[in-house]
XYZ file of C-alpha atoms in Angstrom:
668
model
C 61.228 -76.444 -30.239
C 58.311 -74.144 -29.669
C 55.883 -74.635 -26.609
C 52.218 -74.755 -26.916
C 50.282 -72.008 -25.517
C 48.016 -72.613 -22.454
C 44.333 -72.269 -23.002
C 41.312 -72.277 -20.834
C 38.436 -73.125 -22.936
C 38.322 -70.378 -25.765
C 40.579 -68.180 -23.649
C 44.409 -68.616 -24.532
C 47.540 -67.193 -23.270
C 50.899 -67.257 -25.281
C 53.869 -68.036 -23.121
C 56.454 -67.529 -25.959
C 56.304 -63.733 -26.701
C 58.139 -64.307 -29.923
C 55.370 -66.146 -31.417
C 53.162 -63.187 -32.448
C 51.475 -64.919 -35.465
C 50.284 -67.870 -33.488
C 48.740 -65.344 -30.917
C 47.051 -63.306 -33.500
C 45.399 -66.608 -34.979
C 44.269 -67.910 -31.641
C 42.868 -64.284 -30.709
C 40.856 -64.168 -33.623
C 38.810 -67.226 -32.392
C 37.510 -67.236 -28.878
C 36.218 -64.776 -26.139
C 39.357 -62.886 -25.527
C 43.124 -63.150 -24.374
C 45.022 -62.306 -21.562
C 47.450 -59.428 -22.050
C 47.380 -56.213 -23.866
C 44.575 -55.776 -26.344
C 45.562 -54.167 -29.745
C 44.190 -50.758 -30.436
C 42.359 -51.661 -33.684
C 40.278 -54.207 -31.838
C 39.444 -51.852 -29.089
C 38.111 -49.377 -31.612
C 36.000 -52.050 -33.277
C 34.480 -52.944 -29.738
C 33.602 -49.299 -29.157
C 31.897 -49.060 -32.496
C 29.896 -52.135 -31.934
C 28.815 -50.779 -28.373
C 27.778 -47.514 -29.921
C 25.753 -49.310 -32.573
C 23.916 -51.329 -29.921
C 23.312 -48.157 -27.859
C 21.899 -46.172 -30.768
C 19.589 -49.099 -31.755
C 18.282 -49.191 -28.021
C 17.877 -45.359 -28.085
C 15.906 -45.651 -31.460
C 13.529 -48.246 -30.115
C 12.849 -46.224 -26.781
C 12.848 -42.692 -28.090
C 12.409 -43.092 -31.791
C 15.869 -41.114 -32.316
C 18.124 -42.569 -34.870
C 21.856 -42.159 -35.156
C 21.947 -39.729 -32.078
C 25.768 -39.789 -31.354
C 27.465 -40.652 -34.577
C 26.794 -37.223 -36.228
C 28.336 -35.202 -33.342
C 31.591 -37.430 -33.912
C 31.702 -37.045 -37.573
C 31.332 -33.229 -37.353
C 34.099 -31.591 -39.408
C 34.783 -28.081 -38.511
C 37.146 -27.391 -41.576
C 34.478 -28.524 -43.994
C 31.921 -26.219 -42.424
C 34.169 -23.229 -42.508
C 35.162 -23.793 -46.069
C 31.424 -24.236 -47.093
C 30.475 -21.011 -45.057
C 33.280 -19.257 -46.808
C 31.947 -20.087 -50.283
C 28.190 -19.379 -49.261
C 29.185 -15.910 -47.822
C 30.976 -15.165 -51.083
C 27.859 -16.143 -53.131
C 25.660 -14.075 -50.827
C 27.942 -10.889 -51.275
C 27.718 -11.147 -54.975
C 23.991 -11.429 -54.984
C 23.737 -8.423 -52.662
C 26.047 -6.355 -54.707
C 23.813 -7.052 -57.847
C 20.626 -6.346 -56.027
C 22.092 -3.023 -54.749
C 23.141 -1.942 -58.189
C 19.620 -2.503 -59.515
C 17.895 -0.665 -56.634
C 20.189 2.434 -56.478
C 18.087 4.232 -58.898
C 14.695 3.531 -57.312
C 15.484 3.715 -53.633
C 17.270 6.475 -51.853
C 17.826 4.592 -48.646
C 19.439 1.443 -50.191
C 22.847 3.150 -50.050
C 22.940 2.217 -46.493
C 23.307 -1.552 -47.380
C 26.676 -0.863 -49.128
C 29.069 -0.377 -46.410
C 27.313 -2.502 -43.944
C 27.026 -5.720 -46.017
C 30.012 -5.305 -48.601
C 33.611 -5.299 -47.512
C 36.201 -4.866 -50.152
C 39.469 -5.900 -48.253
C 40.523 -9.604 -47.995
C 41.420 -9.074 -44.401
C 37.831 -8.189 -43.534
C 36.607 -11.330 -45.290
C 38.972 -13.378 -43.244
C 37.736 -11.855 -40.104
C 34.227 -12.482 -41.014
C 34.888 -16.084 -41.892
C 36.790 -16.753 -38.627
C 33.725 -15.534 -36.763
C 31.260 -17.955 -38.483
C 30.375 -20.760 -35.989
C 28.102 -23.637 -36.586
C 26.637 -25.178 -39.706
C 25.775 -22.681 -42.640
C 22.450 -21.213 -43.500
C 20.656 -23.127 -46.211
C 20.840 -21.417 -49.602
C 17.040 -21.471 -50.199
C 16.474 -19.243 -47.077
C 19.018 -16.592 -47.907
C 16.836 -14.572 -50.375
C 14.009 -14.318 -47.905
C 16.374 -13.001 -45.154
C 17.518 -10.382 -47.655
C 14.111 -9.218 -48.587
C 13.136 -8.793 -44.915
C 16.245 -6.784 -44.133
C 15.372 -4.567 -47.176
C 11.906 -4.128 -45.726
C 13.109 -3.275 -42.336
C 15.454 -0.649 -43.883
C 12.867 0.851 -45.913
C 10.343 1.212 -42.909
C 13.234 2.696 -40.718
C 14.336 5.261 -43.365
C 11.131 5.882 -45.199
C 8.827 8.943 -44.473
C 5.611 7.069 -44.913
C 4.070 6.465 -41.393
C 1.260 4.480 -42.648
C 3.604 1.744 -43.851
C 5.316 1.835 -40.580
C 2.169 1.262 -38.612
C 1.195 -1.497 -40.941
C 4.504 -3.471 -40.196
C 4.315 -2.963 -36.402
C 3.137 -5.522 -34.125
C -0.085 -5.442 -31.933
C 2.074 -5.702 -28.842
C 3.794 -2.503 -29.639
C 0.563 -0.682 -30.264
C -0.467 -1.864 -26.657
C 2.619 -0.657 -25.080
C 3.055 2.664 -26.853
C -0.672 3.630 -27.023
C -2.778 5.193 -29.827
C -2.014 8.756 -31.072
C -5.228 10.028 -29.592
C -4.142 8.843 -26.116
C -0.689 10.622 -26.543
C -2.161 13.805 -27.742
C -4.947 13.919 -25.058
C -3.378 14.773 -21.773
C -6.728 14.865 -19.844
C -7.215 11.193 -20.599
C -4.088 10.316 -18.442
C -6.014 11.504 -15.364
C -7.435 8.306 -13.568
C -10.828 9.790 -12.674
C -13.376 7.614 -14.432
C -14.547 5.870 -11.218
C -14.506 6.886 -7.608
C -14.766 5.168 -4.112
C -15.501 7.116 -0.998
C -14.192 5.993 2.450
C -15.284 7.661 5.617
C -12.623 8.515 8.289
C -14.838 10.555 10.579
C -16.462 13.894 10.923
C -13.491 16.261 11.099
C -11.174 17.299 8.275
C -8.683 14.715 6.872
C -5.315 16.728 6.726
C -2.862 13.835 6.299
C -3.065 10.898 3.701
C -0.337 8.382 3.090
C -0.113 5.374 0.875
C 2.718 2.769 1.165
C 5.030 2.299 -1.795
C 3.519 -0.915 -2.865
C 0.033 0.368 -2.584
C -1.350 -2.123 -0.387
C -2.227 0.037 2.444
C -3.536 3.514 3.104
C -3.181 5.700 6.222
C -5.292 8.755 7.008
C -5.029 11.261 9.801
C -7.446 13.999 10.907
C -7.749 16.901 13.412
C -9.839 14.562 15.644
C -6.578 13.067 16.775
C -7.190 9.703 15.109
C -5.268 7.739 12.593
C -7.073 5.172 10.564
C -5.466 2.193 8.674
C -6.993 0.751 5.405
C -5.889 -2.490 3.881
C -7.187 -2.746 0.354
C -6.754 -6.550 0.129
C -8.800 -7.083 3.306
C -11.674 -4.520 2.698
C -14.975 -5.240 1.041
C -17.578 -2.730 -0.513
C -18.209 -1.455 3.007
C -14.826 0.319 3.005
C -14.135 0.012 6.613
C -10.702 0.712 8.163
C -9.288 -2.358 10.057
C -7.788 -0.183 12.820
C -8.194 3.299 14.274
C -6.206 4.750 17.139
C -4.922 7.887 18.722
C -1.093 7.560 18.710
C -0.595 11.170 20.050
C -3.297 11.516 22.655
C -5.022 14.843 22.329
C -2.871 16.463 19.543
C -4.156 16.785 15.979
C -2.468 14.778 13.233
C -0.635 17.054 10.697
C 1.354 14.837 8.646
C 1.747 10.961 7.644
C 4.110 9.285 5.482
C 5.264 5.663 4.959
C 8.984 4.804 4.808
C 10.673 3.892 1.635
C 10.203 0.171 2.424
C 6.709 0.519 3.764
C 7.477 -1.080 6.951
C 7.040 1.999 9.280
C 4.990 5.110 9.166
C 5.940 8.638 10.484
C 3.296 10.355 12.558
C 3.703 14.251 12.867
C 1.134 15.806 15.317
C 0.735 19.158 17.078
C 3.110 18.026 19.903
C 6.800 18.512 20.004
C 7.460 14.669 19.635
C 7.137 12.714 16.376
C 6.398 9.003 16.553
C 7.123 6.108 14.398
C 4.684 3.419 14.038
C 4.882 0.013 12.327
C 2.486 -1.239 9.628
C -0.127 -2.513 12.135
C -0.069 0.819 14.083
C 2.033 -0.222 17.037
C 4.597 2.371 18.299
C 8.210 1.745 17.430
C 9.734 4.991 18.804
C 9.080 8.482 20.075
C 11.475 11.408 19.419
C 12.850 13.093 22.580
C 11.618 16.542 23.594
C 14.032 19.284 23.922
C 14.665 21.731 26.844
C 12.487 24.769 26.154
C 14.566 26.910 28.506
C 17.681 26.773 26.295
C 17.983 29.495 23.748
C 20.138 27.767 21.320
C 18.180 25.261 19.552
C 21.387 23.329 18.373
C 22.042 22.459 22.073
C 18.652 20.670 22.623
C 18.205 17.082 21.925
C 14.901 17.704 20.247
C 12.036 20.108 19.216
C 10.742 22.458 21.971
C 7.534 23.556 20.123
C 4.723 21.819 18.158
C 5.549 20.217 14.859
C 4.532 21.425 11.326
C 5.451 18.533 9.020
C 7.806 15.712 8.457
C 8.906 13.181 5.907
C 11.122 10.093 5.321
C 14.476 10.121 3.381
C 13.784 8.554 -0.104
C 16.723 6.207 -0.114
C 18.057 6.004 3.441
C 15.670 3.648 5.219
C 16.253 4.823 8.706
C 16.481 8.591 8.410
C 13.532 11.063 8.635
C 13.160 14.800 9.030
C 10.780 17.004 11.103
C 10.060 20.678 11.068
C 8.851 22.709 14.054
C 7.535 26.000 15.444
C 10.763 26.442 17.339
C 12.421 27.472 13.956
C 14.506 24.399 13.311
C 14.573 21.285 11.006
C 15.955 18.233 12.549
C 17.284 14.985 11.028
C 16.653 11.822 12.936
C 17.571 8.153 12.797
C 15.474 5.321 13.964
C 18.435 3.654 15.752
C 18.796 6.652 18.096
C 15.667 8.486 19.037
C 17.085 10.227 22.149
C 18.848 12.730 20.151
C 18.745 14.357 16.591
C 21.238 13.552 13.970
C 21.504 17.087 12.609
C 19.786 20.397 13.140
C 19.107 23.042 10.459
C 18.200 26.639 11.401
C 16.604 28.594 8.508
C 17.170 32.341 8.500
C 15.192 35.471 7.295
C 16.837 38.193 5.192
C 18.035 40.086 8.359
C 19.561 36.996 10.078
C 16.747 36.251 12.451
C 15.179 32.961 12.691
C 12.027 31.948 10.740
C 9.572 29.076 11.369
C 9.536 26.193 8.604
C 6.093 25.416 7.734
C 6.802 22.465 5.571
C 9.800 20.264 4.523
C 10.744 17.737 1.905
C 13.478 15.847 0.079
C 14.369 15.606 -3.633
C 13.723 12.280 -5.373
C 17.299 11.260 -5.166
C 17.595 12.557 -1.389
C 20.649 14.641 -2.114
C 18.659 18.064 -1.230
C 16.912 19.086 1.893
C 14.070 21.826 1.336
C 11.709 23.741 3.405
C 9.159 26.544 3.085
C 9.165 29.238 5.761
C 6.801 31.669 7.381
C 8.569 34.676 5.761
C 7.634 33.508 2.365
C 10.926 32.058 1.498
C 12.128 28.485 0.183
C 15.333 27.418 1.333
C 17.451 24.327 0.297
C 20.620 22.624 1.605
C 22.926 19.880 0.149
C 22.421 16.853 2.212
C 25.938 15.552 1.408
C 27.569 18.625 3.050
C 27.258 20.526 6.283
C 23.923 22.385 6.839
C 25.507 25.814 7.621
C 24.983 27.543 4.287
C 22.121 27.086 1.913
C 22.559 25.722 -1.627
C 19.579 27.786 -2.900
C 17.352 30.297 -1.511
C 14.182 31.744 -3.034
C 13.503 34.996 -1.159
C 9.962 36.345 -1.721
C 8.728 33.008 -3.078
C 5.495 33.740 -1.513
C 3.804 36.386 0.431
C 5.328 36.927 3.736
C 3.601 35.900 6.894
C 1.569 33.324 5.073
C 2.231 29.587 5.455
C 3.686 27.667 2.710
C 1.629 24.468 2.900
C 3.580 22.345 0.442
C 6.592 21.919 -1.722
C 6.840 19.081 -4.114
C 9.751 18.053 -6.474
C 9.196 16.521 -9.937
C 10.194 13.000 -10.548
C 13.017 14.268 -12.906
C 14.159 16.505 -10.207
C 14.330 19.753 -12.319
C 11.016 21.400 -11.326
C 9.600 22.312 -8.046
C 6.011 23.275 -7.195
C 5.009 25.234 -4.107
C 1.563 25.866 -2.565
C 0.772 28.619 -0.041
C -1.973 30.300 1.823
C -1.657 33.370 -0.336
C -3.861 31.522 -2.753
C -1.255 30.682 -5.226
C 0.585 27.881 -6.813
C 3.986 28.412 -8.253
C 6.376 26.310 -10.475
C 10.005 26.844 -10.312
C 12.825 25.760 -12.555
C 15.696 24.698 -10.237
C 18.278 25.368 -12.911
C 17.181 29.117 -13.242
C 15.424 30.019 -10.065
C 15.402 33.661 -10.177
C 11.798 33.846 -11.361
C 9.068 31.275 -11.257
C 7.954 29.737 -14.521
C 4.268 30.458 -13.902
C 1.984 31.434 -11.055
C -1.419 30.062 -10.754
C -3.669 32.500 -8.864
C -7.167 32.438 -7.092
C -6.624 29.043 -5.624
C -8.295 29.517 -2.182
C -6.576 27.499 0.546
C -8.105 27.416 4.121
C -5.812 24.759 5.813
C -2.006 24.838 6.449
C -1.731 21.321 5.014
C -3.212 21.898 1.376
C -1.323 19.700 -0.862
C 0.228 20.008 -4.357
C 2.303 17.523 -6.586
C 3.242 16.246 -9.953
C 1.849 13.585 -12.140
C 3.957 10.476 -12.431
C 5.144 11.595 -15.996
C 5.747 15.125 -14.936
C 3.184 16.463 -17.474
C 0.778 17.872 -15.019
C 0.740 19.629 -11.583
C -2.246 19.282 -9.402
C -3.601 21.010 -6.274
C -6.639 20.980 -3.962
C -8.982 24.171 -3.671
C -10.928 24.860 -0.444
C -14.657 25.688 -0.542
C -15.472 29.316 -0.874
C -18.554 31.139 -0.116
C -19.728 31.462 -3.697
C -19.162 27.820 -4.589
C -20.712 24.526 -3.484
C -17.991 21.992 -4.125
C -14.398 21.779 -3.553
C -12.205 21.055 -6.603
C -9.172 19.292 -7.525
C -7.481 21.190 -10.408
C -4.847 19.832 -12.856
C -2.576 22.327 -14.816
C -0.225 21.407 -17.798
C 3.344 21.703 -16.522
C 4.541 22.832 -19.824
C 1.854 25.132 -21.401
C 0.544 26.103 -17.832
C -3.093 25.700 -19.101
C -5.811 24.224 -16.980
C -6.318 20.674 -18.050
C -9.401 19.852 -16.022
C -11.262 20.543 -12.678
C -12.542 17.513 -10.899
C -15.391 18.364 -8.350
C -14.687 16.241 -5.201
C -17.149 16.999 -2.540
C -19.132 19.560 -0.897
C -16.342 20.644 1.529
C -12.698 21.527 1.381
C -9.952 19.503 -0.577
C -6.831 19.435 1.521
C -4.680 16.389 0.651
C -4.255 14.800 -2.750
C -1.742 11.888 -3.367
C -1.173 10.512 -6.836
C 0.274 6.982 -6.504
C 2.558 6.217 -9.371
C 2.363 2.413 -9.121
C -1.494 2.152 -8.576
C -2.229 5.060 -10.806
C -4.800 6.156 -8.379
C -5.493 9.535 -6.744
C -6.421 9.701 -3.020
C -7.987 12.882 -1.774
C -8.617 14.019 1.761
C -11.693 16.326 2.278
C -12.817 18.767 5.055
C -15.920 16.771 5.971
C -13.902 13.664 7.106
C -14.098 11.627 3.884
C -11.326 10.177 1.719
C -12.097 9.686 -1.934
C -10.067 7.471 -4.270
C -10.133 8.168 -8.104
C -9.005 5.397 -10.558
C -9.364 4.448 -14.046
C -10.823 0.738 -14.598
C -8.461 0.140 -17.522
C -5.167 1.955 -16.536
C -5.263 1.569 -12.711
C -3.941 -1.439 -10.769
C -4.973 -3.077 -7.670
C -5.738 -0.610 -4.724
C -9.383 0.275 -4.584
C -10.274 -2.043 -7.507
C -9.641 -4.983 -5.140
C -12.391 -3.729 -2.686
C -15.208 -3.083 -5.172
C -15.576 -6.560 -6.257
C -16.034 -7.926 -2.715
C -19.437 -7.889 -1.424
C -20.042 -7.408 2.368
C -21.307 -10.570 3.950
C -22.636 -10.578 7.465
C -21.053 -13.421 9.673
C -23.684 -15.900 10.994
C -23.415 -18.437 13.888
C -24.005 -21.219 11.358
C -20.474 -20.828 10.160
C -19.105 -21.831 13.490
C -17.293 -25.105 13.310
C -18.734 -27.578 15.716
C -16.511 -30.028 17.871
C -15.728 -33.450 16.462
C -18.200 -36.056 17.591
C -17.007 -39.249 19.169
C -19.326 -42.185 18.334
C -19.783 -44.709 21.236
C -22.830 -46.814 20.538
C -22.394 -49.086 23.862
C -21.973 -45.978 26.096
C -24.098 -45.621 29.181
C -26.996 -42.992 28.906
C -25.188 -40.701 31.223
C -22.149 -40.471 28.828
C -23.777 -40.947 25.458
C -23.782 -38.156 23.050
C -26.441 -36.831 21.039
C -26.643 -37.555 17.372
C -24.875 -34.853 15.341
C -27.493 -32.722 13.503
C -27.210 -30.085 11.025
C -25.892 -26.701 12.070
C -29.398 -25.153 11.449
C -31.241 -27.503 13.824
C -28.544 -27.212 16.294
C -28.792 -23.495 16.277
C -32.550 -23.572 16.807
C -32.212 -25.907 19.754
C -29.610 -23.590 21.252
C -31.970 -20.883 20.765
C -34.606 -22.334 23.071
C -32.032 -23.130 25.806
C -31.923 -20.116 28.207
C -28.421 -20.826 29.087
C -26.747 -21.137 25.705
C -28.879 -18.404 24.211
C -28.189 -16.195 27.278
C -31.663 -15.124 27.777
C -32.177 -12.122 30.023
C -33.941 -12.350 33.160
C -37.694 -12.340 32.945
C -39.837 -9.962 34.858
C -41.082 -11.191 38.242
C -44.495 -10.738 39.843
C -43.343 -10.919 43.384
C -40.126 -9.902 45.359
C -37.614 -12.662 45.710
C -33.766 -13.149 45.907
C -33.361 -9.413 46.878
C -35.246 -8.443 43.736
C -38.366 -6.433 43.790
C -41.203 -6.830 41.352
C -42.202 -4.097 38.916
C -41.840 -1.459 41.502
C -38.030 -1.173 40.934
C -34.789 -2.717 41.545
C -34.056 -1.265 45.033
C -35.982 -0.894 48.337
C -35.969 2.952 48.115
C -37.687 2.704 44.705
C -40.234 0.273 45.960
C -41.056 2.555 48.925
C -41.289 5.691 46.628
C -43.566 3.968 44.045
C -45.951 2.116 46.420
C -46.105 4.645 49.236
C -44.881 8.240 48.395
C -46.097 8.267 44.678
C -49.018 5.840 44.775
C -51.323 8.710 45.200
C -49.831 11.892 43.411
C -50.895 15.523 44.418
C -51.047 18.146 41.593
C -48.994 21.042 42.285
C -51.964 23.481 41.358
C -54.144 21.995 44.050
C -54.681 23.727 47.581
C -53.032 21.282 50.141
C -55.812 22.011 52.603
C -58.512 20.929 50.310
C -56.618 17.866 49.361
C -56.288 16.809 52.858
C -60.004 17.568 53.970
C -61.142 15.611 50.971
C -60.165 12.290 52.805
C -61.507 13.503 56.213
C -64.834 11.627 55.776
C -62.954 8.517 54.474
C -60.579 8.567 57.400
C -63.395 8.477 59.896
C -65.207 5.744 58.280
C -62.224 3.514 57.412
C -59.401 4.490 59.785
C -56.050 3.077 58.580
C -53.482 4.359 61.169
C -54.654 4.680 64.898
C -57.970 2.898 65.095
C -56.855 -0.653 63.882
C -54.241 -0.569 66.753
C -56.701 -0.305 69.661
C -59.625 -2.315 67.914
C -59.139 -5.338 70.203
C -58.144 -3.618 73.590
C -60.579 -0.661 73.138
C -63.378 -1.518 70.878
C -65.181 1.770 71.739
C -62.946 4.573 71.669
C -63.113 7.119 74.407
C -62.179 10.646 73.657
C -62.035 13.747 75.733
C -65.163 15.978 75.404
C -64.953 19.603 75.067
C -67.310 20.234 77.987
C -65.054 18.609 80.461
C -62.875 21.367 81.902
C -59.219 20.997 83.123
C -58.863 18.983 86.446
C -58.306 20.694 89.738
C -54.930 21.973 90.346
C -52.826 20.209 92.812
C -52.854 21.617 96.113
C -49.544 22.710 97.510
C -48.363 20.902 100.795
C -48.585 23.056 103.647
C -46.870 22.614 107.012
C -49.301 22.302 110.147
């Protein structure tokens, strides 16, 4: 006897587990059953839910059958279809190569690249295919494009290559005329002049980003220029004297641009921040100690200095005490290392300029004996790594040494009126010597262009010339590229900024000139020339907020807010708000005297002493007798005092003789 299943509405539960047929019949009709659901029914439910979801997605977004294709993606079929398509393509490529072998010399390259003879290679290529195959109608077009690329790559016709090249490539590479003309690489189409002062500008520094410029002069002042904040007036935003009464000799921004090194005529170098505030000052050494390695700092005036190109906190200075010293910004109380250059006989010599290579691995200096000496920064500074004896004339200052950007060449400038280029790989003889370059200052600069194709230097003003020049030479052919007339004065410092592509030149008349190209230069001085100088007016002052109180008493009631122009006119009439100066007075009051002067002494002098002036050439006796008759008729001093008590003056006559003499008393 079988029991009936218990059901709640259309939900049924089979008590007898053996009656599976009845359960299947009941489960087909109704909402569901208690117990484990068969697997086939769960799959059907998932399919129905996916159909509903795809219908809703199609109604909202317009996408139909979004999820079904991803599920029915068969990788085996795709691999098989890709294998068949690849075999067909190989056969087509082989047929095309055989037909083009006679006409094209460069078509043989396609054989080993696109055709593989072994079956193992085919299997490897088939295993690497991922994703759906390329449609067959697109394959011939791809093959023709590949053939065209190979023809243009291996062909000798340059015109066809230029036709297939893009416009963007032409913009980046430049035209052939620009590549051939080295003179056009110099950014000197436009110029801007900035006035530092009236003395010679012997130090010019630009920060690595090109946002600020610092100039130093022999007038002890350092000026800071901000290109983003300047207008056409080209005025510096700060001028200061960081080293009191010592002329500035060298300036340089650090590798990060957050600080600037100031080298002056004193024995102590200073480091300032970007705004000109002092960060540190190097200690001064003991001048009574003979061994310079035992002192903590320089004992004589500085000549030059520079920052390390890669180490942010390290800088170097050279001095007249015959030493180079390396410093760290963390410890300004003592130098990090000391270097002592030597002459040929072993005596000390004074370094006049110093510098690092672009990678910072080599320290170099030019000495007063005409030699250029270098040391390896990674080792001890006892022995030199390279020394150029007789690089320049002895007892003449080497004003500048500059390394090329690639680090294989060195340019040196000296007061013997020469510029020399050296190859560091073979430094026995200079590559070339440029002569007749007059130099008057110990800071005359030289340098390389950013692409190392040119070397430039400034020339001081000679008696037979009217303008100072900036001369550019070709670093490979050693020919003069161009001469740029700068000003009617000496050309001392010149800095070619690689990022801005602008040249900054310091002159002997106190001016700083910036040369740039309107097309190839970026930012820098180009930001200033577009800003017009506008004078600030009082109208631009923001007035205070007005509080409207309509029922306030007259004492506390505020006036109605007017326009700024009317308000300014009203304040102009107010003597207190306009700060009107004191008006002249006609009579003395409040301690002030009228037009006669501001003090009592000036009043007495003007009204009494200088009221009636006496010429120096006039006879004083005649000048006094001229007023004798007027004094008798109009007495001023004595007669008015006795006018009431003695109306008729009684004077002694000349006829009256002296009185009788007093008789002496005699005893009787």
